[in-house]
PDB file of C-alpha atoms in Angstrom:
ATOM      1  CA  UNK A  21       3.623 -36.991  22.659  1.00  0.00           C
ATOM      2  CA  UNK A  22       1.639 -34.543  24.780  1.00  0.00           C
ATOM      3  CA  UNK A  23       4.846 -32.633  25.518  1.00  0.00           C
ATOM      4  CA  UNK A  24       5.543 -32.330  21.786  1.00  0.00           C
ATOM      5  CA  UNK A  25       1.994 -31.092  21.194  1.00  0.00           C
ATOM      6  CA  UNK A  26       2.269 -28.552  24.002  1.00  0.00           C
ATOM      7  CA  UNK A  27       5.583 -27.305  22.638  1.00  0.00           C
ATOM      8  CA  UNK A  28       4.215 -27.034  19.092  1.00  0.00           C
ATOM      9  CA  UNK A  29       1.137 -25.129  20.268  1.00  0.00           C
ATOM     10  CA  UNK A  30       3.235 -22.736  22.337  1.00  0.00           C
ATOM     11  CA  UNK A  31       5.491 -22.063  19.349  1.00  0.00           C
ATOM     12  CA  UNK A  32       2.466 -21.470  17.117  1.00  0.00           C
ATOM     13  CA  UNK A  33       0.822 -19.141  19.644  1.00  0.00           C
ATOM     14  CA  UNK A  34       4.057 -17.163  20.043  1.00  0.00           C
ATOM     15  CA  UNK A  35       4.374 -16.752  16.279  1.00  0.00           C
ATOM     16  CA  UNK A  36       0.778 -15.536  15.936  1.00  0.00           C
ATOM     17  CA  UNK A  37       1.236 -13.026  18.772  1.00  0.00           C
ATOM     18  CA  UNK A  38       4.488 -11.798  17.232  1.00  0.00           C
ATOM     19  CA  UNK A  39       2.679 -11.147  13.945  1.00  0.00           C
ATOM     20  CA  UNK A  40      -0.209  -9.219  15.556  1.00  0.00           C
ATOM     21  CA  UNK A  41      -0.499  -5.950  13.575  1.00  0.00           C
ATOM     22  CA  UNK A  42      -2.099  -4.020  16.442  1.00  0.00           C
ATOM     23  CA  UNK A  43       0.583  -5.079  18.902  1.00  0.00           C
ATOM     24  CA  UNK A  44       3.341  -4.064  16.486  1.00  0.00           C
ATOM     25  CA  UNK A  45       1.853  -0.578  16.031  1.00  0.00           C
ATOM     26  CA  UNK A  46       1.220  -0.205  19.765  1.00  0.00           C
ATOM     27  CA  UNK A  47       4.866  -1.005  20.525  1.00  0.00           C
ATOM     28  CA  UNK A  48       6.132   1.476  17.948  1.00  0.00           C
ATOM     29  CA  UNK A  49       3.873   4.356  18.997  1.00  0.00           C
ATOM     30  CA  UNK A  50       4.606   3.705  22.672  1.00  0.00           C
ATOM     31  CA  UNK A  51       8.376   3.619  22.199  1.00  0.00           C
ATOM     32  CA  UNK A  52       8.427   6.582  19.799  1.00  0.00           C
ATOM     33  CA  UNK A  53       5.362   8.799  20.397  1.00  0.00           C
ATOM     34  CA  UNK A  54       4.350  11.177  17.635  1.00  0.00           C
ATOM     35  CA  UNK A  55       5.319  14.821  18.260  1.00  0.00           C
ATOM     36  CA  UNK A  56       2.622  17.403  18.886  1.00  0.00           C
ATOM     37  CA  UNK A  57       0.852  18.854  15.870  1.00  0.00           C
ATOM     38  CA  UNK A  58       1.144  22.524  14.908  1.00  0.00           C
ATOM     39  CA  UNK A  59      -1.831  24.680  15.817  1.00  0.00           C
ATOM     40  CA  UNK A  60      -4.754  23.911  13.537  1.00  0.00           C
ATOM     41  CA  UNK A  61      -3.224  20.678  12.292  1.00  0.00           C
ATOM     42  CA  UNK A  62      -4.922  17.301  11.924  1.00  0.00           C
ATOM     43  CA  UNK A  63      -3.758  13.718  11.890  1.00  0.00           C
ATOM     44  CA  UNK A  64      -4.829  12.218   8.556  1.00  0.00           C
ATOM     45  CA  UNK A  65      -4.685   8.455   9.053  1.00  0.00           C
ATOM     46  CA  UNK A  66      -4.833   6.184   5.992  1.00  0.00           C
ATOM     47  CA  UNK A  67      -4.666   2.407   6.386  1.00  0.00           C
ATOM     48  CA  UNK A  68      -4.113   0.261   3.285  1.00  0.00           C
ATOM     49  CA  UNK A  69      -3.823  -3.526   3.102  1.00  0.00           C
ATOM     50  CA  UNK A  70      -5.075  -6.794   4.516  1.00  0.00           C
ATOM     51  CA  UNK A  71      -4.099  -5.698   8.059  1.00  0.00           C
ATOM     52  CA  UNK A  72      -5.722  -2.263   7.703  1.00  0.00           C
ATOM     53  CA  UNK A  73      -8.590  -2.919  10.145  1.00  0.00           C
ATOM     54  CA  UNK A  74      -6.565  -3.903  13.245  1.00  0.00           C
ATOM     55  CA  UNK A  75      -3.967  -1.238  12.460  1.00  0.00           C
ATOM     56  CA  UNK A  76      -6.641   1.453  12.175  1.00  0.00           C
ATOM     57  CA  UNK A  77      -8.403   0.384  15.380  1.00  0.00           C
ATOM     58  CA  UNK A  78      -5.132   0.574  17.291  1.00  0.00           C
ATOM     59  CA  UNK A  79      -4.190   3.900  15.705  1.00  0.00           C
ATOM     60  CA  UNK A  80      -7.484   5.482  16.753  1.00  0.00           C
ATOM     61  CA  UNK A  81      -6.870   4.344  20.320  1.00  0.00           C
ATOM     62  CA  UNK A  82      -3.409   5.905  20.400  1.00  0.00           C
ATOM     63  CA  UNK A  83      -3.450   8.917  18.060  1.00  0.00           C
ATOM     64  CA  UNK A  84      -5.384  11.898  19.426  1.00  0.00           C
ATOM     65  CA  UNK A  85      -7.888  14.222  17.820  1.00  0.00           C
ATOM     66  CA  UNK A  86      -8.212  16.223  15.657  1.00  0.00           C
ATOM     67  CA  UNK A  87      -8.016  13.542  13.021  1.00  0.00           C
ATOM     68  CA  UNK A  88      -9.674  12.059   9.964  1.00  0.00           C
ATOM     69  CA  UNK A  89      -9.304   8.394   9.103  1.00  0.00           C
ATOM     70  CA  UNK A  90      -9.762   6.157   6.047  1.00  0.00           C
ATOM     71  CA  UNK A  91      -9.228   2.386   6.007  1.00  0.00           C
ATOM     72  CA  UNK A  92      -9.148   0.188   2.884  1.00  0.00           C
ATOM     73  CA  UNK A  93      -8.922  -3.587   3.219  1.00  0.00           C
ATOM     74  CA  UNK A  94     -10.069  -6.788   1.534  1.00  0.00           C
ATOM     75  CA  UNK A  95     -13.771  -7.743   1.748  1.00  0.00           C
ATOM     76  CA  UNK A  96     -13.109 -10.623   4.167  1.00  0.00           C
ATOM     77  CA  UNK A  97     -11.503  -8.274   6.715  1.00  0.00           C
ATOM     78  CA  UNK A  98     -13.847  -5.304   6.254  1.00  0.00           C
ATOM     79  CA  UNK A  99     -15.588  -4.159   9.441  1.00  0.00           C
ATOM     80  CA  UNK A 100     -17.063  -1.015  10.946  1.00  0.00           C
ATOM     81  CA  UNK A 101     -14.501   1.106  12.790  1.00  0.00           C
ATOM     82  CA  UNK A 102     -15.977   3.991  14.805  1.00  0.00           C
ATOM     83  CA  UNK A 103     -14.221   7.200  13.827  1.00  0.00           C
ATOM     84  CA  UNK A 104     -13.035   5.959  10.430  1.00  0.00           C
ATOM     85  CA  UNK A 105     -14.427   5.586   6.935  1.00  0.00           C
ATOM     86  CA  UNK A 106     -13.999   1.945   5.905  1.00  0.00           C
ATOM     87  CA  UNK A 107     -13.868   0.710   2.318  1.00  0.00           C
ATOM     88  CA  UNK A 108     -13.048  -2.563   0.627  1.00  0.00           C
ATOM     89  CA  UNK A 109     -11.034  -3.060  -2.515  1.00  0.00           C
ATOM     90  CA  UNK A 110     -10.666  -6.078  -4.771  1.00  0.00           C
ATOM     91  CA  UNK A 111      -7.972  -8.676  -4.096  1.00  0.00           C
ATOM     92  CA  UNK A 112      -6.010 -10.232  -5.697  1.00  0.00           C
ATOM     93  CA  UNK A 113      -7.472  -9.013  -9.039  1.00  0.00           C
ATOM     94  CA  UNK A 114      -8.196  -5.303  -9.182  1.00  0.00           C
ATOM     95  CA  UNK A 115     -11.383  -3.766 -10.562  1.00  0.00           C
ATOM     96  CA  UNK A 116     -13.482  -0.591 -10.313  1.00  0.00           C
ATOM     97  CA  UNK A 117     -13.921  -1.127  -6.550  1.00  0.00           C
ATOM     98  CA  UNK A 118     -10.161  -0.846  -6.029  1.00  0.00           C
ATOM     99  CA  UNK A 119     -10.086   2.180  -8.326  1.00  0.00           C
ATOM    100  CA  UNK A 120     -12.806   3.877  -6.253  1.00  0.00           C
ATOM    101  CA  UNK A 121     -10.805   3.164  -3.102  1.00  0.00           C
ATOM    102  CA  UNK A 122      -7.691   4.618  -4.712  1.00  0.00           C
ATOM    103  CA  UNK A 123      -9.560   7.785  -5.658  1.00  0.00           C
ATOM    104  CA  UNK A 124     -10.870   8.082  -2.094  1.00  0.00           C
ATOM    105  CA  UNK A 125      -7.293   7.958  -0.778  1.00  0.00           C
ATOM    106  CA  UNK A 126      -6.143  10.630  -3.234  1.00  0.00           C
ATOM    107  CA  UNK A 127      -9.151  12.861  -2.488  1.00  0.00           C
ATOM    108  CA  UNK A 128      -8.384  12.720   1.244  1.00  0.00           C
ATOM    109  CA  UNK A 129      -4.696  13.459   0.691  1.00  0.00           C
ATOM    110  CA  UNK A 130      -5.624  16.518  -1.368  1.00  0.00           C
ATOM    111  CA  UNK A 131      -7.248  18.038   1.745  1.00  0.00           C
ATOM    112  CA  UNK A 132      -3.946  17.987   3.658  1.00  0.00           C
ATOM    113  CA  UNK A 133      -2.574  21.370   4.685  1.00  0.00           C
ATOM    114  CA  UNK A 134       0.929  22.366   5.750  1.00  0.00           C
ATOM    115  CA  UNK A 135      -0.037  21.854   9.413  1.00  0.00           C
ATOM    116  CA  UNK A 136      -1.507  18.398   8.911  1.00  0.00           C
ATOM    117  CA  UNK A 137       0.336  15.125   9.430  1.00  0.00           C
ATOM    118  CA  UNK A 138      -0.377  12.172   7.141  1.00  0.00           C
ATOM    119  CA  UNK A 139       0.028   8.793   8.829  1.00  0.00           C
ATOM    120  CA  UNK A 140       0.108   5.783   6.489  1.00  0.00           C
ATOM    121  CA  UNK A 141      -0.531   2.298   7.871  1.00  0.00           C
ATOM    122  CA  UNK A 142       0.666  -0.041   5.118  1.00  0.00           C
ATOM    123  CA  UNK A 143       0.391  -3.828   4.911  1.00  0.00           C
ATOM    124  CA  UNK A 144       0.477  -6.546   2.270  1.00  0.00           C
ATOM    125  CA  UNK A 145      -2.237  -6.607  -0.360  1.00  0.00           C
ATOM    126  CA  UNK A 146      -2.428  -2.844  -0.614  1.00  0.00           C
ATOM    127  CA  UNK A 147      -1.175  -2.906  -4.199  1.00  0.00           C
ATOM    128  CA  UNK A 148      -4.377  -4.585  -5.430  1.00  0.00           C
ATOM    129  CA  UNK A 149      -6.780  -3.054  -2.922  1.00  0.00           C
ATOM    130  CA  UNK A 150      -5.971   0.559  -3.802  1.00  0.00           C
ATOM    131  CA  UNK A 151      -5.500   1.390  -7.467  1.00  0.00           C
ATOM    132  CA  UNK A 152      -5.020   4.761  -9.150  1.00  0.00           C
ATOM    133  CA  UNK A 153      -3.841   4.957 -12.768  1.00  0.00           C
ATOM    134  CA  UNK A 154      -1.253   7.645 -13.468  1.00  0.00           C
ATOM    135  CA  UNK A 155      -2.577  10.779 -15.232  1.00  0.00           C
ATOM    136  CA  UNK A 156      -3.542   9.987 -18.819  1.00  0.00           C
ATOM    137  CA  UNK A 157      -4.067   6.272 -18.153  1.00  0.00           C
ATOM    138  CA  UNK A 158      -7.183   4.225 -17.447  1.00  0.00           C
ATOM    139  CA  UNK A 159      -7.887   1.104 -15.434  1.00  0.00           C
ATOM    140  CA  UNK A 160      -8.223  -0.778 -18.733  1.00  0.00           C
ATOM    141  CA  UNK A 161      -4.744   0.416 -19.766  1.00  0.00           C
ATOM    142  CA  UNK A 162      -3.250  -0.939 -16.558  1.00  0.00           C
ATOM    143  CA  UNK A 163      -5.148  -4.229 -16.908  1.00  0.00           C
ATOM    144  CA  UNK A 164      -3.864  -4.679 -20.455  1.00  0.00           C
ATOM    145  CA  UNK A 165      -0.273  -4.138 -19.377  1.00  0.00           C
ATOM    146  CA  UNK A 166      -0.728  -6.493 -16.446  1.00  0.00           C
ATOM    147  CA  UNK A 167      -1.831  -9.273 -18.793  1.00  0.00           C
ATOM    148  CA  UNK A 168       1.254  -8.691 -20.931  1.00  0.00           C
ATOM    149  CA  UNK A 169       3.490  -8.736 -17.856  1.00  0.00           C
ATOM    150  CA  UNK A 170       2.033 -11.972 -16.509  1.00  0.00           C
ATOM    151  CA  UNK A 171       2.713 -13.702 -19.827  1.00  0.00           C
ATOM    152  CA  UNK A 172       6.159 -12.155 -20.324  1.00  0.00           C
ATOM    153  CA  UNK A 173       8.259 -14.376 -18.080  1.00  0.00           C
ATOM    154  CA  UNK A 174       9.618 -11.351 -16.196  1.00  0.00           C
ATOM    155  CA  UNK A 175      10.579 -11.746 -12.546  1.00  0.00           C
ATOM    156  CA  UNK A 176       8.393  -9.986  -9.989  1.00  0.00           C
ATOM    157  CA  UNK A 177      10.679  -7.008  -9.252  1.00  0.00           C
ATOM    158  CA  UNK A 178      10.799  -6.092 -12.946  1.00  0.00           C
ATOM    159  CA  UNK A 179       7.022  -6.378 -13.221  1.00  0.00           C
ATOM    160  CA  UNK A 180       6.578  -4.197 -10.157  1.00  0.00           C
ATOM    161  CA  UNK A 181       9.036  -1.636 -11.525  1.00  0.00           C
ATOM    162  CA  UNK A 182       6.758  -1.225 -14.558  1.00  0.00           C
ATOM    163  CA  UNK A 183       3.531  -1.258 -12.523  1.00  0.00           C
ATOM    164  CA  UNK A 184       4.839   1.494 -10.244  1.00  0.00           C
ATOM    165  CA  UNK A 185       5.490   3.767 -13.206  1.00  0.00           C
ATOM    166  CA  UNK A 186       1.845   3.425 -14.299  1.00  0.00           C
ATOM    167  CA  UNK A 187       0.383   4.306 -10.887  1.00  0.00           C
ATOM    168  CA  UNK A 188      -0.474   7.483  -8.994  1.00  0.00           C
ATOM    169  CA  UNK A 189      -0.100   5.676  -5.646  1.00  0.00           C
ATOM    170  CA  UNK A 190       2.532   2.949  -6.005  1.00  0.00           C
ATOM    171  CA  UNK A 191       6.239   3.766  -5.793  1.00  0.00           C
ATOM    172  CA  UNK A 192       5.976   6.767  -3.479  1.00  0.00           C
ATOM    173  CA  UNK A 193       2.675   8.029  -4.832  1.00  0.00           C
ATOM    174  CA  UNK A 194       1.417   9.065  -1.399  1.00  0.00           C
ATOM    175  CA  UNK A 195       4.330  11.491  -1.184  1.00  0.00           C
ATOM    176  CA  UNK A 196       3.370  13.094  -4.488  1.00  0.00           C
ATOM    177  CA  UNK A 197      -0.084  13.947  -3.128  1.00  0.00           C
ATOM    178  CA  UNK A 198       0.879  15.045   0.390  1.00  0.00           C
ATOM    179  CA  UNK A 199       4.073  15.432   2.354  1.00  0.00           C
ATOM    180  CA  UNK A 200       5.434  14.740   4.864  1.00  0.00           C
ATOM    181  CA  UNK A 201       4.098  11.230   5.448  1.00  0.00           C
ATOM    182  CA  UNK A 202       4.841   9.139   8.530  1.00  0.00           C
ATOM    183  CA  UNK A 203       4.509   5.481   7.514  1.00  0.00           C
ATOM    184  CA  UNK A 204       4.162   2.392   9.672  1.00  0.00           C
ATOM    185  CA  UNK A 205       4.781  -0.601   7.410  1.00  0.00           C
ATOM    186  CA  UNK A 206       3.987  -4.200   8.305  1.00  0.00           C
ATOM    187  CA  UNK A 207       6.292  -6.347   6.193  1.00  0.00           C
ATOM    188  CA  UNK A 208       5.170  -9.528   4.466  1.00  0.00           C
ATOM    189  CA  UNK A 209       8.284  -9.550   2.243  1.00  0.00           C
ATOM    190  CA  UNK A 210      11.469 -11.464   3.020  1.00  0.00           C
ATOM    191  CA  UNK A 211      14.223  -8.889   3.470  1.00  0.00           C
ATOM    192  CA  UNK A 212      11.697  -6.123   4.254  1.00  0.00           C
ATOM    193  CA  UNK A 213      12.215  -4.156   1.025  1.00  0.00           C
ATOM    194  CA  UNK A 214       9.872  -1.203   1.618  1.00  0.00           C
ATOM    195  CA  UNK A 215       9.515  -0.683  -2.153  1.00  0.00           C
ATOM    196  CA  UNK A 216       7.911  -4.117  -2.477  1.00  0.00           C
ATOM    197  CA  UNK A 217       5.415  -4.048   0.414  1.00  0.00           C
ATOM    198  CA  UNK A 218       2.069  -3.013  -1.142  1.00  0.00           C
ATOM    199  CA  UNK A 219       4.205  -1.703  -4.050  1.00  0.00           C
ATOM    200  CA  UNK A 220       5.755   0.970  -1.844  1.00  0.00           C
ATOM    201  CA  UNK A 221       3.170   3.787  -1.611  1.00  0.00           C
ATOM    202  CA  UNK A 222       5.453   5.703   0.761  1.00  0.00           C
ATOM    203  CA  UNK A 223       8.816   4.507  -0.567  1.00  0.00           C
ATOM    204  CA  UNK A 224      10.989   5.417  -3.506  1.00  0.00           C
ATOM    205  CA  UNK A 225      10.221   3.637  -6.813  1.00  0.00           C
ATOM    206  CA  UNK A 226      12.145   0.516  -7.787  1.00  0.00           C
ATOM    207  CA  UNK A 227      13.254   2.162 -11.031  1.00  0.00           C
ATOM    208  CA  UNK A 228      12.568   4.803 -13.673  1.00  0.00           C
ATOM    209  CA  UNK A 229      10.315   5.208 -16.715  1.00  0.00           C
ATOM    210  CA  UNK A 230      13.336   4.669 -18.937  1.00  0.00           C
ATOM    211  CA  UNK A 231      14.051   1.345 -17.232  1.00  0.00           C
ATOM    212  CA  UNK A 232      10.381   0.357 -17.612  1.00  0.00           C
ATOM    213  CA  UNK A 233      10.603   1.048 -21.359  1.00  0.00           C
ATOM    214  CA  UNK A 234      13.839  -0.916 -21.695  1.00  0.00           C
ATOM    215  CA  UNK A 235      12.399  -3.953 -19.915  1.00  0.00           C
ATOM    216  CA  UNK A 236       9.223  -3.955 -22.016  1.00  0.00           C
ATOM    217  CA  UNK A 237      11.258  -3.667 -25.214  1.00  0.00           C
ATOM    218  CA  UNK A 238      13.579  -6.460 -24.098  1.00  0.00           C
ATOM    219  CA  UNK A 239      10.696  -8.945 -23.718  1.00  0.00           C
ATOM    220  CA  UNK A 240       8.867  -7.681 -26.830  1.00  0.00           C
ATOM    221  CA  UNK A 241       5.742  -6.288 -25.168  1.00  0.00           C
ATOM    222  CA  UNK A 242       6.403  -2.605 -25.849  1.00  0.00           C
ATOM    223  CA  UNK A 243       4.684  -2.433 -29.229  1.00  0.00           C
ATOM    224  CA  UNK A 244       1.656  -4.399 -28.031  1.00  0.00           C
ATOM    225  CA  UNK A 245       1.121  -2.185 -24.966  1.00  0.00           C
ATOM    226  CA  UNK A 246      -1.643   0.460 -25.209  1.00  0.00           C
ATOM    227  CA  UNK A 247      -0.538   3.636 -26.978  1.00  0.00           C
ATOM    228  CA  UNK A 248      -1.403   5.720 -23.909  1.00  0.00           C
ATOM    229  CA  UNK A 249       1.031   3.632 -21.836  1.00  0.00           C
ATOM    230  CA  UNK A 250       3.843   4.105 -24.370  1.00  0.00           C
ATOM    231  CA  UNK A 251       3.217   7.869 -24.376  1.00  0.00           C
ATOM    232  CA  UNK A 252       3.260   7.971 -20.568  1.00  0.00           C
ATOM    233  CA  UNK A 253       6.537   6.068 -20.363  1.00  0.00           C
TER     234      UNK A 253
END
């Protein structure tokens, strides 16, 4: 019995070590170091998700100055990180705290110049922790649509397709505010679909506005969605 226990503990310990966010980032940055920045350029490091804190700590150890850093994680994992601004969002239900975090991310991205490099550290949970309604929409608009989606019977990819179209960050939103972006993405999704991890802030959208409209019409939630959402789509 003791041999079985020892084997089980060793397997568990190996799995935990393999899932260590800091170790994963360290391996990647060691094997493929970032190229030198142009003169006058900065590294703008943005960490989003439940693993944001360990990822940011490791990034600051490995990525040189000049740099500016912002980390957004869930309240349970929030901690002080010297050299970085740290914020918490709401998870799993979004609110004004997540919206403030989303605005902070966008405000930092707007400072990026052509010589700067944006480094995104993305992990699961980022979709709820960082929220930014698309132009013309409000947090209440997004919440209303989310309630309709949850009651619609749609599968998760179709719901996320619609959510991405209502966001300024999801579905490649980081790229709309600053480019290029170098992203290090810690997958919590079977199959590692980059569009699904934290709703794909640095990946292409799952679909289009037209597809979002078609899906909402198919399940009879189009007419009950806020007018501002129908105009946007």
